């Protein structure tokens, strides 16, 4: 653990938080002693990450319009980006995975790495507050923001759809998970995007985030966008 703490630049007061962040649900499900895993931390980390990135973009890019801010943030915190950040610090090698998940390449799976990265952010936040979490996250974000090709090449269908829908304040978009199947190491998700109570798109993917993007893409195509 000490070597990994050195790698991420943060020394934990409560080592149990770091251990929890590194524990995948597949490991907890196989363990007879410990049923705790990092999914709740992932939930918190997603929000902490969003606040940190939003604040950074708002303060450092004063001329960037709201739509571009949203698109840029989405590019920075998407599954592919977070998995890349996780690989930079060797996060996959530190994860506690179930035997099946490990044998099926879980340590290099984008969805697992991205979720664990968010859990790691949450563990820092709970252990030391927003400052260490912010320092950790911005180390990656600042580097990515220097790569203009990275930001411009990202297509965020959810943001594009939201920008169209929000022109009418009475309209409301909601993403609904309608199917989740497959073993822990090979999940499959199906999501519908609803405009008020009407289904306007349906998407599938290996993670809920991907399925939501695909549902938004279908909605845009049906709208002729």
Short mmCIF file of N, CA and C in Angstrom, two decimals, residues 48-122:
data_model
loop_
_atom_site.label_atom_id
_atom_site.label_comp_id
_atom_site.label_asym_id
_atom_site.label_seq_id
_atom_site.Cartn_x
_atom_site.Cartn_y
_atom_site.Cartn_z
N UNK A 48 -17.90 14.11 -6.54
CA UNK A 48 -16.71 14.89 -6.17
C UNK A 48 -15.92 15.25 -7.41
N UNK A 49 -15.75 14.28 -8.30
CA UNK A 49 -15.03 14.50 -9.55
C UNK A 49 -15.70 15.59 -10.38
N UNK A 50 -17.02 15.53 -10.47
CA UNK A 50 -17.76 16.51 -11.26
C UNK A 50 -17.59 17.92 -10.70
N UNK A 51 -17.63 18.05 -9.39
CA UNK A 51 -17.46 19.37 -8.76
C UNK A 51 -16.06 19.91 -9.04
N UNK A 52 -15.04 19.07 -8.87
CA UNK A 52 -13.66 19.51 -9.07
C UNK A 52 -13.43 19.97 -10.50
N UNK A 53 -13.88 19.17 -11.47
CA UNK A 53 -13.67 19.49 -12.87
C UNK A 53 -14.50 20.72 -13.27
N UNK A 54 -15.74 20.79 -12.80
CA UNK A 54 -16.59 21.94 -13.11
C UNK A 54 -15.99 23.23 -12.58
N UNK A 55 -15.52 23.21 -11.36
CA UNK A 55 -14.90 24.39 -10.76
C UNK A 55 -13.66 24.81 -11.54
N UNK A 56 -12.83 23.85 -11.90
CA UNK A 56 -11.61 24.15 -12.64
C UNK A 56 -11.91 24.80 -13.99
N UNK A 57 -12.86 24.23 -14.73
CA UNK A 57 -13.21 24.78 -16.03
C UNK A 57 -13.84 26.16 -15.89
N UNK A 58 -14.71 26.33 -14.92
CA UNK A 58 -15.39 27.61 -14.70
C UNK A 58 -14.39 28.71 -14.38
N UNK A 59 -13.41 28.42 -13.54
CA UNK A 59 -12.45 29.43 -13.11
C UNK A 59 -11.37 29.71 -14.15
N UNK A 60 -10.99 28.70 -14.92
CA UNK A 60 -9.84 28.86 -15.82
C UNK A 60 -10.21 29.11 -17.28
N UNK A 61 -11.48 28.97 -17.61
CA UNK A 61 -11.92 29.21 -18.99
C UNK A 61 -13.14 30.14 -18.97
N UNK A 62 -12.95 31.41 -18.58
CA UNK A 62 -14.06 32.34 -18.40
C UNK A 62 -14.82 32.67 -19.68
N UNK A 63 -14.21 32.46 -20.83
CA UNK A 63 -14.88 32.77 -22.10
C UNK A 63 -15.56 31.56 -22.72
N UNK A 64 -15.47 30.43 -22.08
CA UNK A 64 -16.08 29.22 -22.63
C UNK A 64 -17.58 29.20 -22.32
N UNK A 65 -18.44 29.10 -23.34
CA UNK A 65 -19.89 29.08 -23.10
C UNK A 65 -20.34 27.81 -22.39
N UNK A 66 -21.56 27.85 -21.86
CA UNK A 66 -22.07 26.75 -21.05
C UNK A 66 -22.06 25.42 -21.79
N UNK A 67 -22.46 25.46 -23.07
CA UNK A 67 -22.48 24.21 -23.84
C UNK A 67 -21.11 23.59 -23.99
N UNK A 68 -20.10 24.42 -24.23
CA UNK A 68 -18.73 23.92 -24.36
C UNK A 68 -18.19 23.44 -23.02
N UNK A 69 -18.57 24.14 -21.95
CA UNK A 69 -18.16 23.70 -20.61
C UNK A 69 -18.67 22.29 -20.34
N UNK A 70 -19.93 22.06 -20.66
CA UNK A 70 -20.54 20.75 -20.44
C UNK A 70 -19.87 19.67 -21.29
N UNK A 71 -19.62 20.01 -22.56
CA UNK A 71 -18.99 19.05 -23.46
C UNK A 71 -17.58 18.71 -23.01
N UNK A 72 -16.84 19.74 -22.57
CA UNK A 72 -15.46 19.52 -22.14
C UNK A 72 -15.41 18.69 -20.87
N UNK A 73 -16.28 19.03 -19.93
CA UNK A 73 -16.32 18.24 -18.68
C UNK A 73 -16.65 16.78 -18.98
N UNK A 74 -17.61 16.56 -19.85
CA UNK A 74 -17.99 15.19 -20.20
C UNK A 74 -16.82 14.44 -20.81
N UNK A 75 -16.04 15.12 -21.64
CA UNK A 75 -14.88 14.48 -22.25
C UNK A 75 -13.84 14.09 -21.21
N UNK A 76 -13.69 14.93 -20.22
CA UNK A 76 -12.67 14.69 -19.19
C UNK A 76 -13.05 13.60 -18.21
N UNK A 77 -14.35 13.41 -17.97
CA UNK A 77 -14.76 12.45 -16.95
C UNK A 77 -15.44 11.21 -17.54
N UNK A 78 -15.38 11.03 -18.85
CA UNK A 78 -15.99 9.85 -19.45
C UNK A 78 -15.22 8.59 -19.05
N UNK A 79 -15.83 7.46 -19.28
CA UNK A 79 -15.23 6.18 -18.87
C UNK A 79 -13.86 5.96 -19.49
N UNK A 80 -13.72 6.28 -20.77
CA UNK A 80 -12.45 6.08 -21.46
C UNK A 80 -11.34 6.92 -20.82
N UNK A 81 -11.65 8.18 -20.49
CA UNK A 81 -10.65 9.06 -19.88
C UNK A 81 -10.25 8.56 -18.50
N UNK A 82 -11.23 8.21 -17.68
CA UNK A 82 -10.94 7.77 -16.32
C UNK A 82 -10.15 6.47 -16.32
N UNK A 83 -10.48 5.58 -17.24
CA UNK A 83 -9.72 4.33 -17.34
C UNK A 83 -8.27 4.62 -17.71
N UNK A 84 -8.07 5.61 -18.58
CA UNK A 84 -6.71 6.00 -18.95
C UNK A 84 -5.95 6.57 -17.77
N UNK A 85 -6.61 7.40 -16.97
CA UNK A 85 -5.98 7.94 -15.77
C UNK A 85 -5.59 6.81 -14.82
N UNK A 86 -6.51 5.84 -14.68
CA UNK A 86 -6.27 4.71 -13.79
C UNK A 86 -5.04 3.91 -14.22
N UNK A 87 -4.89 3.75 -15.52
CA UNK A 87 -3.73 2.99 -16.03
C UNK A 87 -2.43 3.74 -15.76
N UNK A 88 -2.48 5.06 -15.77
CA UNK A 88 -1.27 5.85 -15.52
C UNK A 88 -0.70 5.59 -14.13
N UNK A 89 -1.56 5.27 -13.17
CA UNK A 89 -1.08 5.05 -11.80
C UNK A 89 -1.04 3.56 -11.45
N UNK A 90 -1.25 2.71 -12.44
CA UNK A 90 -1.21 1.27 -12.19
C UNK A 90 -2.31 0.78 -11.27
N UNK A 91 -3.48 1.41 -11.37
CA UNK A 91 -4.59 1.07 -10.46
C UNK A 91 -5.06 -0.38 -10.62
N UNK A 92 -5.05 -0.86 -11.86
CA UNK A 92 -5.53 -2.22 -12.11
C UNK A 92 -4.79 -3.28 -11.32
N UNK A 93 -3.50 -3.11 -11.17
CA UNK A 93 -2.69 -4.11 -10.45
C UNK A 93 -2.97 -4.11 -8.96
N UNK A 94 -3.60 -3.05 -8.46
CA UNK A 94 -3.87 -2.94 -7.02
C UNK A 94 -5.26 -3.43 -6.63
N UNK A 95 -6.11 -3.67 -7.61
CA UNK A 95 -7.49 -4.01 -7.32
C UNK A 95 -7.64 -5.42 -6.73
N UNK A 96 -8.59 -5.54 -5.82
CA UNK A 96 -8.98 -6.84 -5.28
C UNK A 96 -10.17 -7.31 -6.10
N UNK A 97 -9.94 -8.33 -6.90
CA UNK A 97 -10.97 -8.85 -7.79
C UNK A 97 -11.29 -10.30 -7.45
N UNK A 98 -12.50 -10.71 -7.80
CA UNK A 98 -12.86 -12.11 -7.67
C UNK A 98 -12.05 -12.93 -8.68
N UNK A 99 -11.92 -14.21 -8.44
CA UNK A 99 -11.08 -15.06 -9.30
C UNK A 99 -11.55 -15.02 -10.75
N UNK A 100 -12.86 -15.13 -10.96
CA UNK A 100 -13.39 -15.13 -12.31
C UNK A 100 -13.16 -13.81 -13.02
N UNK A 101 -13.40 -12.72 -12.31
CA UNK A 101 -13.19 -11.39 -12.89
C UNK A 101 -11.73 -11.17 -13.27
N UNK A 102 -10.86 -11.63 -12.40
CA UNK A 102 -9.42 -11.49 -12.64
C UNK A 102 -9.00 -12.28 -13.87
N UNK A 103 -9.49 -13.51 -13.98
CA UNK A 103 -9.12 -14.37 -15.10
C UNK A 103 -9.69 -13.87 -16.42
N UNK A 104 -10.75 -13.10 -16.36
CA UNK A 104 -11.38 -12.58 -17.58
C UNK A 104 -10.94 -11.17 -17.94
N UNK A 105 -9.79 -10.76 -17.41
CA UNK A 105 -9.21 -9.48 -17.79
C UNK A 105 -9.77 -8.27 -17.11
N UNK A 106 -10.35 -8.46 -15.94
CA UNK A 106 -10.96 -7.35 -15.23
C UNK A 106 -10.01 -6.22 -14.87
N UNK A 107 -8.75 -6.55 -14.67
CA UNK A 107 -7.78 -5.52 -14.28
C UNK A 107 -7.51 -4.49 -15.37
N UNK A 108 -7.92 -4.84 -16.59
CA UNK A 108 -7.70 -3.90 -17.69
C UNK A 108 -9.01 -3.49 -18.35
N UNK A 109 -10.12 -3.79 -17.70
CA UNK A 109 -11.42 -3.43 -18.26
C UNK A 109 -11.75 -1.97 -17.96
N UNK A 110 -12.10 -1.21 -18.99
CA UNK A 110 -12.34 0.22 -18.82
C UNK A 110 -13.36 0.53 -17.72
N UNK A 111 -14.47 -0.20 -17.72
CA UNK A 111 -15.55 0.10 -16.76
C UNK A 111 -15.08 -0.10 -15.33
N UNK A 112 -14.33 -1.17 -15.08
CA UNK A 112 -13.84 -1.46 -13.73
C UNK A 112 -12.81 -0.42 -13.30
N UNK A 113 -11.91 -0.08 -14.20
CA UNK A 113 -10.87 0.91 -13.89
C UNK A 113 -11.47 2.28 -13.63
N UNK A 114 -12.43 2.69 -14.46
CA UNK A 114 -13.05 4.00 -14.29
C UNK A 114 -13.81 4.07 -12.97
N UNK A 115 -14.54 3.02 -12.65
CA UNK A 115 -15.30 3.00 -11.39
C UNK A 115 -14.35 3.04 -10.19
N UNK A 116 -13.26 2.29 -10.26
CA UNK A 116 -12.29 2.26 -9.16
C UNK A 116 -11.60 3.62 -9.01
N UNK A 117 -11.37 4.30 -10.12
CA UNK A 117 -10.76 5.63 -10.07
C UNK A 117 -11.68 6.59 -9.34
N UNK A 118 -12.98 6.52 -9.62
CA UNK A 118 -13.94 7.37 -8.91
C UNK A 118 -13.99 7.01 -7.43
N UNK A 119 -13.93 5.72 -7.12
CA UNK A 119 -13.93 5.29 -5.73
C UNK A 119 -12.69 5.80 -5.00
N UNK A 120 -11.57 5.81 -5.70
CA UNK A 120 -10.32 6.30 -5.12
C UNK A 120 -10.42 7.78 -4.79
N UNK A 121 -11.03 8.55 -5.67
CA UNK A 121 -11.25 9.98 -5.42
C UNK A 121 -12.10 10.17 -4.17
N UNK A 122 -13.16 9.38 -4.05
CA UNK A 122 -14.04 9.49 -2.88
C UNK A 122 -13.31 9.13 -1.60
#
